[in-house]
Coordinates of C-alpha atoms and ligand atoms in Angstrom, one line a residue:
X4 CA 0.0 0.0 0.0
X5 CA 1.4 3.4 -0.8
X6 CA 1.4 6.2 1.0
X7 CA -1.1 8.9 0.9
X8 CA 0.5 12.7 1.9
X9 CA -1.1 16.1 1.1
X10 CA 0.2 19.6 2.3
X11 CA 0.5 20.5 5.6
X12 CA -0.8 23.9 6.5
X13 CA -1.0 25.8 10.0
X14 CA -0.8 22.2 11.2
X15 CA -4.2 21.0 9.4
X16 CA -4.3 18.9 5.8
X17 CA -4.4 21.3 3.3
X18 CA -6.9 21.1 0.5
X19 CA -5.7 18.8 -3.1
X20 CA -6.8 20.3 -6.9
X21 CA -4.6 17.2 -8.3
X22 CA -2.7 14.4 -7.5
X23 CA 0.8 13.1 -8.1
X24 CA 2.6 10.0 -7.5
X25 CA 5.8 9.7 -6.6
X26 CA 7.6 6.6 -8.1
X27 CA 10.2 4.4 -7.0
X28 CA 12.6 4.9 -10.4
X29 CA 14.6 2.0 -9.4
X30 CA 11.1 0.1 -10.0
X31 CA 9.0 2.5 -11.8
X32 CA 5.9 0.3 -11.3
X33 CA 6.1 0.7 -7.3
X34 CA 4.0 4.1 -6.6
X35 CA 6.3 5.6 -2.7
X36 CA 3.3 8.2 -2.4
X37 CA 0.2 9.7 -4.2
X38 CA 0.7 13.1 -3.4
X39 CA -1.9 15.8 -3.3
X40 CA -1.1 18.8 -5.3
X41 CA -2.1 22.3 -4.2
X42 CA -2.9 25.2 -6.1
X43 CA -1.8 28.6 -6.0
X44 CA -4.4 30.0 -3.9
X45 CA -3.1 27.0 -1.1
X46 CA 0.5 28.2 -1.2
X47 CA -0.8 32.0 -0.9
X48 CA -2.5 31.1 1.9
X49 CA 0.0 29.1 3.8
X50 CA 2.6 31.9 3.6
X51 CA -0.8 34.4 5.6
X52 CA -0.6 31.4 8.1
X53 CA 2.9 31.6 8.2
X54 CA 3.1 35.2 8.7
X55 CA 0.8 34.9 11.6
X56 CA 2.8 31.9 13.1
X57 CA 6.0 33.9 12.7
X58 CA 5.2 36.7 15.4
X59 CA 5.1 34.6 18.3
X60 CA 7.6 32.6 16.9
X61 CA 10.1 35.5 17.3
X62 CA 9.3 36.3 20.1
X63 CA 10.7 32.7 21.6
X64 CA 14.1 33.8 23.2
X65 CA 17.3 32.6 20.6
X66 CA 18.4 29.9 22.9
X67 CA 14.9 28.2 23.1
X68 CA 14.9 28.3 19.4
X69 CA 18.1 26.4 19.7
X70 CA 17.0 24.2 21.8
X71 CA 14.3 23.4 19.1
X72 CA 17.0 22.7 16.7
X73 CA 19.0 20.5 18.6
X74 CA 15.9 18.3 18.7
X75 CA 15.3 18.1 15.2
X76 CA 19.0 16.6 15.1
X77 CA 17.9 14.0 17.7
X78 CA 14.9 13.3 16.4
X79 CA 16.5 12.7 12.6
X80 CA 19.5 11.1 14.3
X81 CA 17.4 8.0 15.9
X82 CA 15.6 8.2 12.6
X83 CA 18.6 7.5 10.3
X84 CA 17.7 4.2 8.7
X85 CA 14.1 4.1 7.9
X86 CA 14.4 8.1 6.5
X87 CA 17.6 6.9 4.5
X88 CA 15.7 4.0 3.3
X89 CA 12.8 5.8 2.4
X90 CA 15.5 8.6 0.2
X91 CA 16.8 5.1 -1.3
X92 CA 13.4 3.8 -2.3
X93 CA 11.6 7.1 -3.9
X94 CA 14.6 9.3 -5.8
X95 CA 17.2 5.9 -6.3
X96 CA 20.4 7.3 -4.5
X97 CA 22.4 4.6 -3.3
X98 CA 21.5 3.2 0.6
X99 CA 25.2 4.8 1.5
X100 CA 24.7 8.1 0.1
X101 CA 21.5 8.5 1.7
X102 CA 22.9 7.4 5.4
X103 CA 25.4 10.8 4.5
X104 CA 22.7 12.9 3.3
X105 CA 20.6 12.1 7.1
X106 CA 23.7 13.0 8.5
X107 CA 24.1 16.5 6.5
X108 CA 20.8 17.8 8.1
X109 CA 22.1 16.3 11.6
X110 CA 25.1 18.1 11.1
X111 CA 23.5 21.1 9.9
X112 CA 21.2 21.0 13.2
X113 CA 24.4 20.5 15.6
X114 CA 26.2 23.3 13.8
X115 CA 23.0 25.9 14.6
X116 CA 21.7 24.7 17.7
X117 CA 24.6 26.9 19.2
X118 CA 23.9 29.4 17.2
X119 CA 20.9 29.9 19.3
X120 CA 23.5 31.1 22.1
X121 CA 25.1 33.1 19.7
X122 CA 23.4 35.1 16.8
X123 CA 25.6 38.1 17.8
X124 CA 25.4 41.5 17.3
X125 CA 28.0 44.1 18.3
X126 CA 28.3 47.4 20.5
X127 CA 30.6 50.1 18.9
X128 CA 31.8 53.1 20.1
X129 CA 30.0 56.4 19.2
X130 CA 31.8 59.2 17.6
X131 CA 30.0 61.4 20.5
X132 CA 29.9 60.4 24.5
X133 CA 26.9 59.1 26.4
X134 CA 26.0 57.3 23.2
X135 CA 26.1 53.9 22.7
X136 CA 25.3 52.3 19.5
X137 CA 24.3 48.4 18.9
X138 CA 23.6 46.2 16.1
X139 CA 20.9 43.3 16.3
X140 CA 19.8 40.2 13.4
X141 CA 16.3 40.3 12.9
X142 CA 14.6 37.9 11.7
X143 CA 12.9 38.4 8.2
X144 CA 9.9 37.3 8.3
X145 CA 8.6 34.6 6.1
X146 CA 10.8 32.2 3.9
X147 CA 9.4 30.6 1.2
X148 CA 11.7 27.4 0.1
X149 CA 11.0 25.9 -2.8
X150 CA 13.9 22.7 -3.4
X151 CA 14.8 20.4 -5.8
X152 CA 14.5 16.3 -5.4
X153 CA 18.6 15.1 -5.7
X154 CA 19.4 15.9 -2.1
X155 CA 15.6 15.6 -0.8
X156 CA 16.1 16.1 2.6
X157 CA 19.7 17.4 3.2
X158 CA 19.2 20.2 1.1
X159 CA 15.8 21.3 2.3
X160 CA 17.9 21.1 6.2
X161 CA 20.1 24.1 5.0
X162 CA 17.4 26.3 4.3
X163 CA 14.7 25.3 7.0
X164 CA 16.9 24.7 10.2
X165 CA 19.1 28.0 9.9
X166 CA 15.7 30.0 8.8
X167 CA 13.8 28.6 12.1
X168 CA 16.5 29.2 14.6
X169 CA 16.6 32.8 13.3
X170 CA 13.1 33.1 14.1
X171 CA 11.2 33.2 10.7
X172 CA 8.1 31.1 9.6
X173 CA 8.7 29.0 6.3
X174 CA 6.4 27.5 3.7
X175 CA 8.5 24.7 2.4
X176 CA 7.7 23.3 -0.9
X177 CA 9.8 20.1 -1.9
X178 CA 10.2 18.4 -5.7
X179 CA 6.9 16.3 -6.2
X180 CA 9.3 13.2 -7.5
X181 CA 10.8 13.5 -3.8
X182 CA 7.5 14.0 -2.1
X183 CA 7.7 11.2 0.5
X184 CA 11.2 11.7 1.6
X185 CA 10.4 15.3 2.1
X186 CA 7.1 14.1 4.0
X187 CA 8.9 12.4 6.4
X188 CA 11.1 15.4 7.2
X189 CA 8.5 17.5 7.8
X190 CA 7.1 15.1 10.8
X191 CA 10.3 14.8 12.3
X192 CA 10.9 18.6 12.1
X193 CA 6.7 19.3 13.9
X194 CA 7.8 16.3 16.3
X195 CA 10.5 18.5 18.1
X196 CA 7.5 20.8 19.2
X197 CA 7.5 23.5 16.8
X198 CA 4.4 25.8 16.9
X199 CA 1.7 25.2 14.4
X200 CA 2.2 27.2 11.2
X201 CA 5.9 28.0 11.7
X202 CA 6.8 25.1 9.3
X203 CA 4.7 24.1 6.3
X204 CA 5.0 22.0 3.7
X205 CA 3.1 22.7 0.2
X206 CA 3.3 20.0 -2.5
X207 CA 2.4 21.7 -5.9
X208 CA 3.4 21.8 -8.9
X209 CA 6.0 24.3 -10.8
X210 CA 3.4 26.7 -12.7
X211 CA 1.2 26.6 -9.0
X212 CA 3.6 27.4 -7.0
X213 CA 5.2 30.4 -8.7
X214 CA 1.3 31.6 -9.3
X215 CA 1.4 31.5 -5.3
X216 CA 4.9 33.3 -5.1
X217 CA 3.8 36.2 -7.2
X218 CA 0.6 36.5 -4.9
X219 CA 2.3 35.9 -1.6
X220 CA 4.8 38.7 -2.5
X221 CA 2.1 41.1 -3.8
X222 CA 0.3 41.0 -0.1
X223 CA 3.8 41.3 1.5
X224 CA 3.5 37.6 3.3
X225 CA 7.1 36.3 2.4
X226 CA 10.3 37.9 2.4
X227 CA 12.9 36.1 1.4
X228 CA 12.4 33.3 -1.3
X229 CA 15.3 30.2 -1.4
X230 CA 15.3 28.1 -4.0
X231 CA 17.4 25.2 -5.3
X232 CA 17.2 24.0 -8.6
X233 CA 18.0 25.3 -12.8
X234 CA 19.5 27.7 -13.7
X235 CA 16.6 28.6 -15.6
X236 CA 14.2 28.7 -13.1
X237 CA 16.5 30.3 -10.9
X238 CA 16.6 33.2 -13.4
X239 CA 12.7 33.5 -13.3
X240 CA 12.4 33.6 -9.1
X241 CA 15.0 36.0 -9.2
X242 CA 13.6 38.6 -11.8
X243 CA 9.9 37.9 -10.0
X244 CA 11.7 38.7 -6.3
X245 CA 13.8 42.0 -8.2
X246 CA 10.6 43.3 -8.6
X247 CA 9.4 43.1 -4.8
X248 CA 13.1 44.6 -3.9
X249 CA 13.6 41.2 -2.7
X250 CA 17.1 39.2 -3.6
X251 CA 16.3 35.3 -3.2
X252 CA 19.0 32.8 -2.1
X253 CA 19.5 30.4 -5.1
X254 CA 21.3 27.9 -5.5
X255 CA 21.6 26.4 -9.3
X256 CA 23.4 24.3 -11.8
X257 CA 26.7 24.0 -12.2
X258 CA 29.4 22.6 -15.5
X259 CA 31.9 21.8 -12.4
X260 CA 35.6 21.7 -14.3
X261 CA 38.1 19.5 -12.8
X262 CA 41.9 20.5 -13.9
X263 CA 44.2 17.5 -13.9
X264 CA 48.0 18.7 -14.1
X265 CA 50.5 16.9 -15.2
X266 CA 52.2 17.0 -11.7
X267 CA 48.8 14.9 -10.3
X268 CA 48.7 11.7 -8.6
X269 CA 46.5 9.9 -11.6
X270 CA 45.1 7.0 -9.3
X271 CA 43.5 9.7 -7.0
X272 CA 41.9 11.4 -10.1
X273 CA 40.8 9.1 -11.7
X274 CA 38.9 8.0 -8.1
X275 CA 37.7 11.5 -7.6
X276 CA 36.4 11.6 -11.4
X277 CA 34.6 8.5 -10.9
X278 CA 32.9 10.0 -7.8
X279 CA 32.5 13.7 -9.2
X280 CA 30.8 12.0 -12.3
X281 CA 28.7 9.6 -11.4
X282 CA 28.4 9.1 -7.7
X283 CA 24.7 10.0 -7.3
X284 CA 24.5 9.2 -11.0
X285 CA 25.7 12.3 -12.1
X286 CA 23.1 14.4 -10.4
X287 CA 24.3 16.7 -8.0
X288 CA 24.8 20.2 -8.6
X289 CA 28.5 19.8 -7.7
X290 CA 29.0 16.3 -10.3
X291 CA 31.7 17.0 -12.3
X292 CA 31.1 18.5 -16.0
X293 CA 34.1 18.2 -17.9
X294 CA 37.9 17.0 -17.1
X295 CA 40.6 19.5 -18.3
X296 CA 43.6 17.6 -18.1
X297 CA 47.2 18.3 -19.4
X298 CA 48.3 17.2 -22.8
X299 CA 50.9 15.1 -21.4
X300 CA 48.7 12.9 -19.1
X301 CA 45.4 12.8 -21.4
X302 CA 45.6 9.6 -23.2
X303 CA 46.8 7.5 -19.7
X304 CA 44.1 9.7 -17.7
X305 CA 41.4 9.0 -20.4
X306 CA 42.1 5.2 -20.4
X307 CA 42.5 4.6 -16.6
X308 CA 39.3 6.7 -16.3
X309 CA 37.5 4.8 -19.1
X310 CA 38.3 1.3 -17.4
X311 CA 37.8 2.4 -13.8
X312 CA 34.1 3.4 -15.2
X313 CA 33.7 0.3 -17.2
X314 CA 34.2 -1.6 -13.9
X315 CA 32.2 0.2 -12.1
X316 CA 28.4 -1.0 -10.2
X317 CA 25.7 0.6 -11.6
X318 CA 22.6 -1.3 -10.4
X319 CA 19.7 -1.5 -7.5
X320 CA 20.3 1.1 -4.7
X321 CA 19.6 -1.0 -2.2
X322 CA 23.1 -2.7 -2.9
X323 CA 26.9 -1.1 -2.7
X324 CA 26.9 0.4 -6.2
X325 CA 28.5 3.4 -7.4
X326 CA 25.0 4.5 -9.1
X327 CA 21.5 3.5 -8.6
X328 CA 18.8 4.9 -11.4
X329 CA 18.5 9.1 -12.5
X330 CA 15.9 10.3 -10.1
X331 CA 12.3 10.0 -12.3
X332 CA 10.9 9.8 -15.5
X333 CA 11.8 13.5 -16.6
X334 CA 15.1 13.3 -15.7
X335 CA 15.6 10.5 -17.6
X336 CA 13.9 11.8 -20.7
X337 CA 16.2 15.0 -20.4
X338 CA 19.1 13.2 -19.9
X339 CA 18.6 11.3 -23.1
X340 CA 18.4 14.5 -24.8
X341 CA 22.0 15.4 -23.9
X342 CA 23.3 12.8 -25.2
X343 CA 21.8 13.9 -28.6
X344 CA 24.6 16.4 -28.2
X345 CA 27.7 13.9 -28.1
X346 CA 29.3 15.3 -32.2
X347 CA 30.7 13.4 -34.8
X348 CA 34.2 15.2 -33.0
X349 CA 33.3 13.7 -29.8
X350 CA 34.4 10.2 -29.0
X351 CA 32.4 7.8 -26.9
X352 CA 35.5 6.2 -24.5
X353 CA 33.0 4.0 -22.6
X354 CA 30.9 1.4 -24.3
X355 CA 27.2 1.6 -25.1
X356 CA 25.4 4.6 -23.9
X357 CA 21.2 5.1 -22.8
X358 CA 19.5 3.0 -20.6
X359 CA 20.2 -0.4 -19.5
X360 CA 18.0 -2.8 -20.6
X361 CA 17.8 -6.4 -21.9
X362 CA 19.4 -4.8 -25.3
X363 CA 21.6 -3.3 -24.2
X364 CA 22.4 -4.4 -20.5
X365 CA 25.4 -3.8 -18.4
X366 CA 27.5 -6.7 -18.4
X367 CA 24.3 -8.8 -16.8
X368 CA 22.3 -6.7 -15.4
X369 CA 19.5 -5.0 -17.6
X370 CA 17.9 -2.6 -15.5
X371 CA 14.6 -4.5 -15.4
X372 CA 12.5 -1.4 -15.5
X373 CA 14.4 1.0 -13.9
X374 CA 15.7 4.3 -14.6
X375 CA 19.7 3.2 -15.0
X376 CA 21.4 4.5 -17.8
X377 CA 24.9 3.9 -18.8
X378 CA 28.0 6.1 -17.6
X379 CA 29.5 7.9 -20.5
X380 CA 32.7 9.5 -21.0
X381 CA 33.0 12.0 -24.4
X382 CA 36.9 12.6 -25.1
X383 CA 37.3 16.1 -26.9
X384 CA 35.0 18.3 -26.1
X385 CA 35.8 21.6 -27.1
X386 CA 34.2 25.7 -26.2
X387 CA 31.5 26.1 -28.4
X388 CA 29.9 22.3 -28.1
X389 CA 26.8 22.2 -26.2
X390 CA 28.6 19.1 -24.0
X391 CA 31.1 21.6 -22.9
X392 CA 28.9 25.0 -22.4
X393 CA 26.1 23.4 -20.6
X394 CA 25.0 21.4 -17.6
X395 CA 24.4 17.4 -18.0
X396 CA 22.8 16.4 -14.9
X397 CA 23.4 12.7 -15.0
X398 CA 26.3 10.2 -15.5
X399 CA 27.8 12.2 -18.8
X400 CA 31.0 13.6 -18.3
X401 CA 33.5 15.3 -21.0
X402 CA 37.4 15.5 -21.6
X403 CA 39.3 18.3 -22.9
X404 CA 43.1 19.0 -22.8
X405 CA 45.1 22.1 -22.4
X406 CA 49.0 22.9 -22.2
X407 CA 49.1 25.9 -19.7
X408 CA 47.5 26.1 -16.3
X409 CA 46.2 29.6 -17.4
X410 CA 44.6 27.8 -20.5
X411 CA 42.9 25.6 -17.9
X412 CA 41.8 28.2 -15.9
X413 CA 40.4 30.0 -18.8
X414 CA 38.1 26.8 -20.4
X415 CA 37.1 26.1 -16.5
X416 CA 35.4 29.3 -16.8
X417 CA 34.2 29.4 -20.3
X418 CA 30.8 27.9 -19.8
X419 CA 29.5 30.7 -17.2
X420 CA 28.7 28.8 -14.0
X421 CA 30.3 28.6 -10.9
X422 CA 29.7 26.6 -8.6
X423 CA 32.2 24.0 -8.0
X424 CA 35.8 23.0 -9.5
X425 CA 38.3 21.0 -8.6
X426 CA 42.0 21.0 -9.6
X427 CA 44.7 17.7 -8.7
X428 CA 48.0 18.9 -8.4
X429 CA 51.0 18.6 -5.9
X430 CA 52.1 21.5 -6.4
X431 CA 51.1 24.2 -4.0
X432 CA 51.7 27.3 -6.4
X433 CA 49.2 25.7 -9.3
X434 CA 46.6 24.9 -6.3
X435 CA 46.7 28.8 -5.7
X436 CA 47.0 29.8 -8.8
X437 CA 43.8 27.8 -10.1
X438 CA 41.9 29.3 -6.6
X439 CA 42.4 32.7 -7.4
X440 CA 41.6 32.4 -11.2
X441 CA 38.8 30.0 -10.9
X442 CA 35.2 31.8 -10.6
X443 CA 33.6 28.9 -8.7
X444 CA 32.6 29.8 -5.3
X445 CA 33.9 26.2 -4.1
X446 CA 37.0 24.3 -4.9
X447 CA 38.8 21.3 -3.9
X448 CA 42.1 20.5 -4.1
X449 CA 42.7 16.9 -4.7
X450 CA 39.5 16.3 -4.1
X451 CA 35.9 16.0 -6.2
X452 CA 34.1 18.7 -7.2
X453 CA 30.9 16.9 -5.0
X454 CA 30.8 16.4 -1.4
X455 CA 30.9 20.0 0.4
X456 CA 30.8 19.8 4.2
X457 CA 27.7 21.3 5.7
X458 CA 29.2 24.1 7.7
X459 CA 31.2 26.1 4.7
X460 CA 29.8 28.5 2.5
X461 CA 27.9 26.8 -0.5
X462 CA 26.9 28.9 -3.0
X463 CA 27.9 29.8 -6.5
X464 CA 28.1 32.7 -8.8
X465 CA 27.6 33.4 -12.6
X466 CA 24.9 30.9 -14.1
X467 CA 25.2 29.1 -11.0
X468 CA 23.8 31.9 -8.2
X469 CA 23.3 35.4 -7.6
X470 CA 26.4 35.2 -4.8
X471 CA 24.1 34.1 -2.2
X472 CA 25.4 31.6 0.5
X473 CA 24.6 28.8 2.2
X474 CA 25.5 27.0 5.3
X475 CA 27.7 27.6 7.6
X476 CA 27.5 31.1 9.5
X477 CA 27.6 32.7 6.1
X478 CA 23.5 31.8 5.4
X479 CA 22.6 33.9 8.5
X480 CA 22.7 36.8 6.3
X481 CA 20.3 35.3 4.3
X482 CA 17.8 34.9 7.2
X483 CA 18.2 37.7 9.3
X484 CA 18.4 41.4 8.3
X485 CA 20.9 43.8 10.2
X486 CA 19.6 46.3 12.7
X487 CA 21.5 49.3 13.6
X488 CA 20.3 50.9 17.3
X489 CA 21.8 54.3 18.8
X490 CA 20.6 55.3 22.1
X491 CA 21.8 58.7 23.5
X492 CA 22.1 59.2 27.1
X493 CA 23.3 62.6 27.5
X494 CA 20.3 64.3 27.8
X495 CA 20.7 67.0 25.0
X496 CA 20.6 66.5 21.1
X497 CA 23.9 65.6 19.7
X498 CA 24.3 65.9 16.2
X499 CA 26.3 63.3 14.2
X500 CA 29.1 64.4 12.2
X501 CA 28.3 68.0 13.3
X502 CA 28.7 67.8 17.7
X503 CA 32.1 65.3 17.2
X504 CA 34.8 66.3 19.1
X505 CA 38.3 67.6 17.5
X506 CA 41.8 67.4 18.6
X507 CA 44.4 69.4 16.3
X508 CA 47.1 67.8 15.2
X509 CA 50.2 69.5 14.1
X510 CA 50.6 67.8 10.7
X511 CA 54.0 70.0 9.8
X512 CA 55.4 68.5 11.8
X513 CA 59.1 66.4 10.6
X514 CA 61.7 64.1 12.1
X515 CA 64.4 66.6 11.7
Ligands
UN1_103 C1 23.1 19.7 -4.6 O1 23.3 18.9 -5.5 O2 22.1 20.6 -4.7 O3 28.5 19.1 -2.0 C2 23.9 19.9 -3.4 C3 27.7 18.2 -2.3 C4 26.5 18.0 -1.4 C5 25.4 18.9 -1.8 C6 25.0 19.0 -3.2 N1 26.9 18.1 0.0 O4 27.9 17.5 -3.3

């Protein structure tokens, strides 16, 4: 029997104008939830309730908050397995993976309950005396989250657990295809005693919710609108906020570069290419888009990566496999349509490509009727193919070669995003070198381009962000808004800039 979940408004079932079901794409016949969709008169309404949940919410003292928080971890902590399992069974990321992406909002949750101690603001001195001036965080209000379904419940925890702890209300509304998984997250988040209406969850789908947005923002009921997901979407939420005066937090796609130099340790590249590429089947926002590696090392790079791909498990999630199945249907019909864009320039350096099945299996396994596609690897990509300007997200990974590191540096950047790159190298003054030149607003060192740890600044710029950050104390700003307070004690009007003291220096003055 599947599961039946609808949205989850001021505490109370919210009202269904369609329904959805959520599939398990590693079994595409198994239905994980039939989801009632809301329209966007349900998500306009949920951000009122929020906005009424939020004063009181406020109004709970920091440390409280925090207290709150550090619940949530507990809760999702002795929750691990079945919440994992559940990730494993509706969006097909492998049972391993989804243990580390429980532990991401864990993580997440022990890094902010302190923050509920902290959340400081300063005192600095006046230019005048008897005045003191302060500065507070104030919460914003209402955050509106709308996330995508490849990290369905770590992701959401970087948004909604930082956004809570400042003291806003949110109206969360998760990917439809990850529906269940971000269900479940929900309960455990109300379960830790959080006040009706401060957390809400809105299943809809795309064209309803931004119809609810534009209203919400009209009537002044959200103020700050996160969102992970395309590029393209990510464009359309941030011209739609622009014109409320609002800047949103997104967080979009990325055609991550990793630079191998000819100075690299090739067995650790070729590990962290694997992973990069197609851990998670190629659909993280961080999995690697296109290897630039030297000249010198390409052909031995190219074939150790092409065999340690071959070799690789692709198969049920369940199991230890590199890569389960691409998330759902439309994933799967999008990622065929890249690799319409392999060129008669391009070669293929890993065996059959599309999806596994009986005629075309994976050594023996044919996918049964799953999503699982095969890993590809396109040697020589070059700037002006669509493989090497835009993102892929799946197991689709290209090759180019350059001579100088400032070459490297130069086709890293080509394609506009930047949100993740990674450079292999043992030698310090290329690592530096690549850091400073590199527009990504993440990058690893000998390391893939995936994999971030949850208390850094995640965010990217260009086609992949508007500069905003995640995680870390760096999303604060993001949820709070600064408040500057000068109190004057000395009983008469002082006027800054104008009442400020002077002491005369004698600037012609020399060492003789
Ligand atoms: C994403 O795919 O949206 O750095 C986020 C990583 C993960 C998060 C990916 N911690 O790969």
């Amino acid at each position: 029997m599947s599961r039946q979940i609808v949205s989850i408004v001021g505490g109370k079932d919210a009202a269904a104008a369609s329904t959805y079901e959520s599939i398990n794409p590693a079994r595409t016949g198994e239905v994980v939830a039939r989801v009632g969709l809301a329209d966007a008169e349900t998500f306009a309404a949920a951000c009122r309730t929020a906005k009424e949940a939020q004063r009181e919410w406020a109004r709970v003292p920091a440390p409280v908050r925090g207290r709150v928080i550090a619940s949530i971890g507990r809760l999702v902590e002795a929750n691990t397995e079945p919440l994992a399992r559940l990730v494993t069974e509706e969006i097909g990321k492998p049972y391993a993976e989804a243990l580390g992406e429980v532990r991401e909002i864990v993580d997440t949750c022990d890094f902010f309950l302190g923050e509920g101690r902290r959340l400081y603001g300063q005192t600095v001195p006046s230019e005048m005396p008897d005045k003191n001036l302060f500065t507070f965080r104030n919460p914003i209000g209402v955050a509106a989250v709308v996330t995508a379904g490849n990290f369905p419940v770590a992701v959401p925890s970087w948004y909604l657990v930082p956004a809570l702890l400042c003291g806003n209300a949110v109206v969360w509304k998760p990917a439809e295809y990850a529906a269940a998984s971000a269900h479940a997250m929900f309960r455990l988040f109300t379960a830790a005693g959080l006040p009706e209406g401060v957390l809400n969850i809105v299943f809809a789908d795309g064209a309803e919710t931004f119809g609810g947005l534009e209203r919400a923002l009209r009537e002044g009921t959200v103020q700050k609108v996160g969102f992970t997901g395309s590029s393209e979407v990510g464009s359309r939420i941030g011209e739609l906020t622009g014109r409320h005066l609002q800047s949103a937090c997104l967080e979009l796609g990325g055609k991550n570069p990793m630079v191998i130099m000819p100075d690299a340790d090739l067995d650790l590249a070729v590990e962290g290419a694997l992973f990069s590429g197609f851990g998670t089947a190629g659909q993280r926002c961080t999995s690697l888009g296109t290897v630039i590696v030297h000249e010198s090392v390409h052909d031995e790079f190219v074939q150790r990566f092409a065999g340690a791909t071959r070799a690789a498990r692709v198969g049920d999630p369940t199991q230890d496999v590199l890569a389960g199945p691409l998330l759902d249907r439309k994933f799967a019909e999008r990622y065929e349509e890249y690799l319409t864009w392999v060129e008669p320039h391009h070669k293929i350096v890993t065996g059959p490509t599309g999806r596994i099945t009986g005629d075309n299996p994976r050594g023996d396994f044919d996918g049964g009727d799953g999503l699982y596609y095969h890993p590809v690897i396109v040697d020589g990509v070059r700037p002006g193919d669509r493989l090497f300007m835009e993102e892929t997200f799946g197991p689709i990974v290209g090759v180019t070669s350059f001579t100088t590191l400032e070459e490297a540096v130069e086709l890293a950047n080509l394609p506009g995003y930047g949100l993740s790159s990674s450079i292999y190298t043992t030698d310090a003054a290329h690592a530096f070198r690549f850091r400073e030149g590199i527009s990504a607003g993440m990058v690893s060192v000998n390391n893939s381009t995936s994999g971030a740890e949850a208390h850094l600044p995640f965010g990217g710029n260009g086609r992949s962000g508007n500069g905003s950050r995640q995680s870390g104390m760096w999303v604060l700003d993001q949820f709070t808004r600064w408040q500057a307070m000068n109190w004057d004690h000395s009983g008469r009007l002082q006027k800054a800039q104008m009442d400020v003291a002077e002491i005369t220096p004698d600037l012609d003055f020399r060492l003789s």
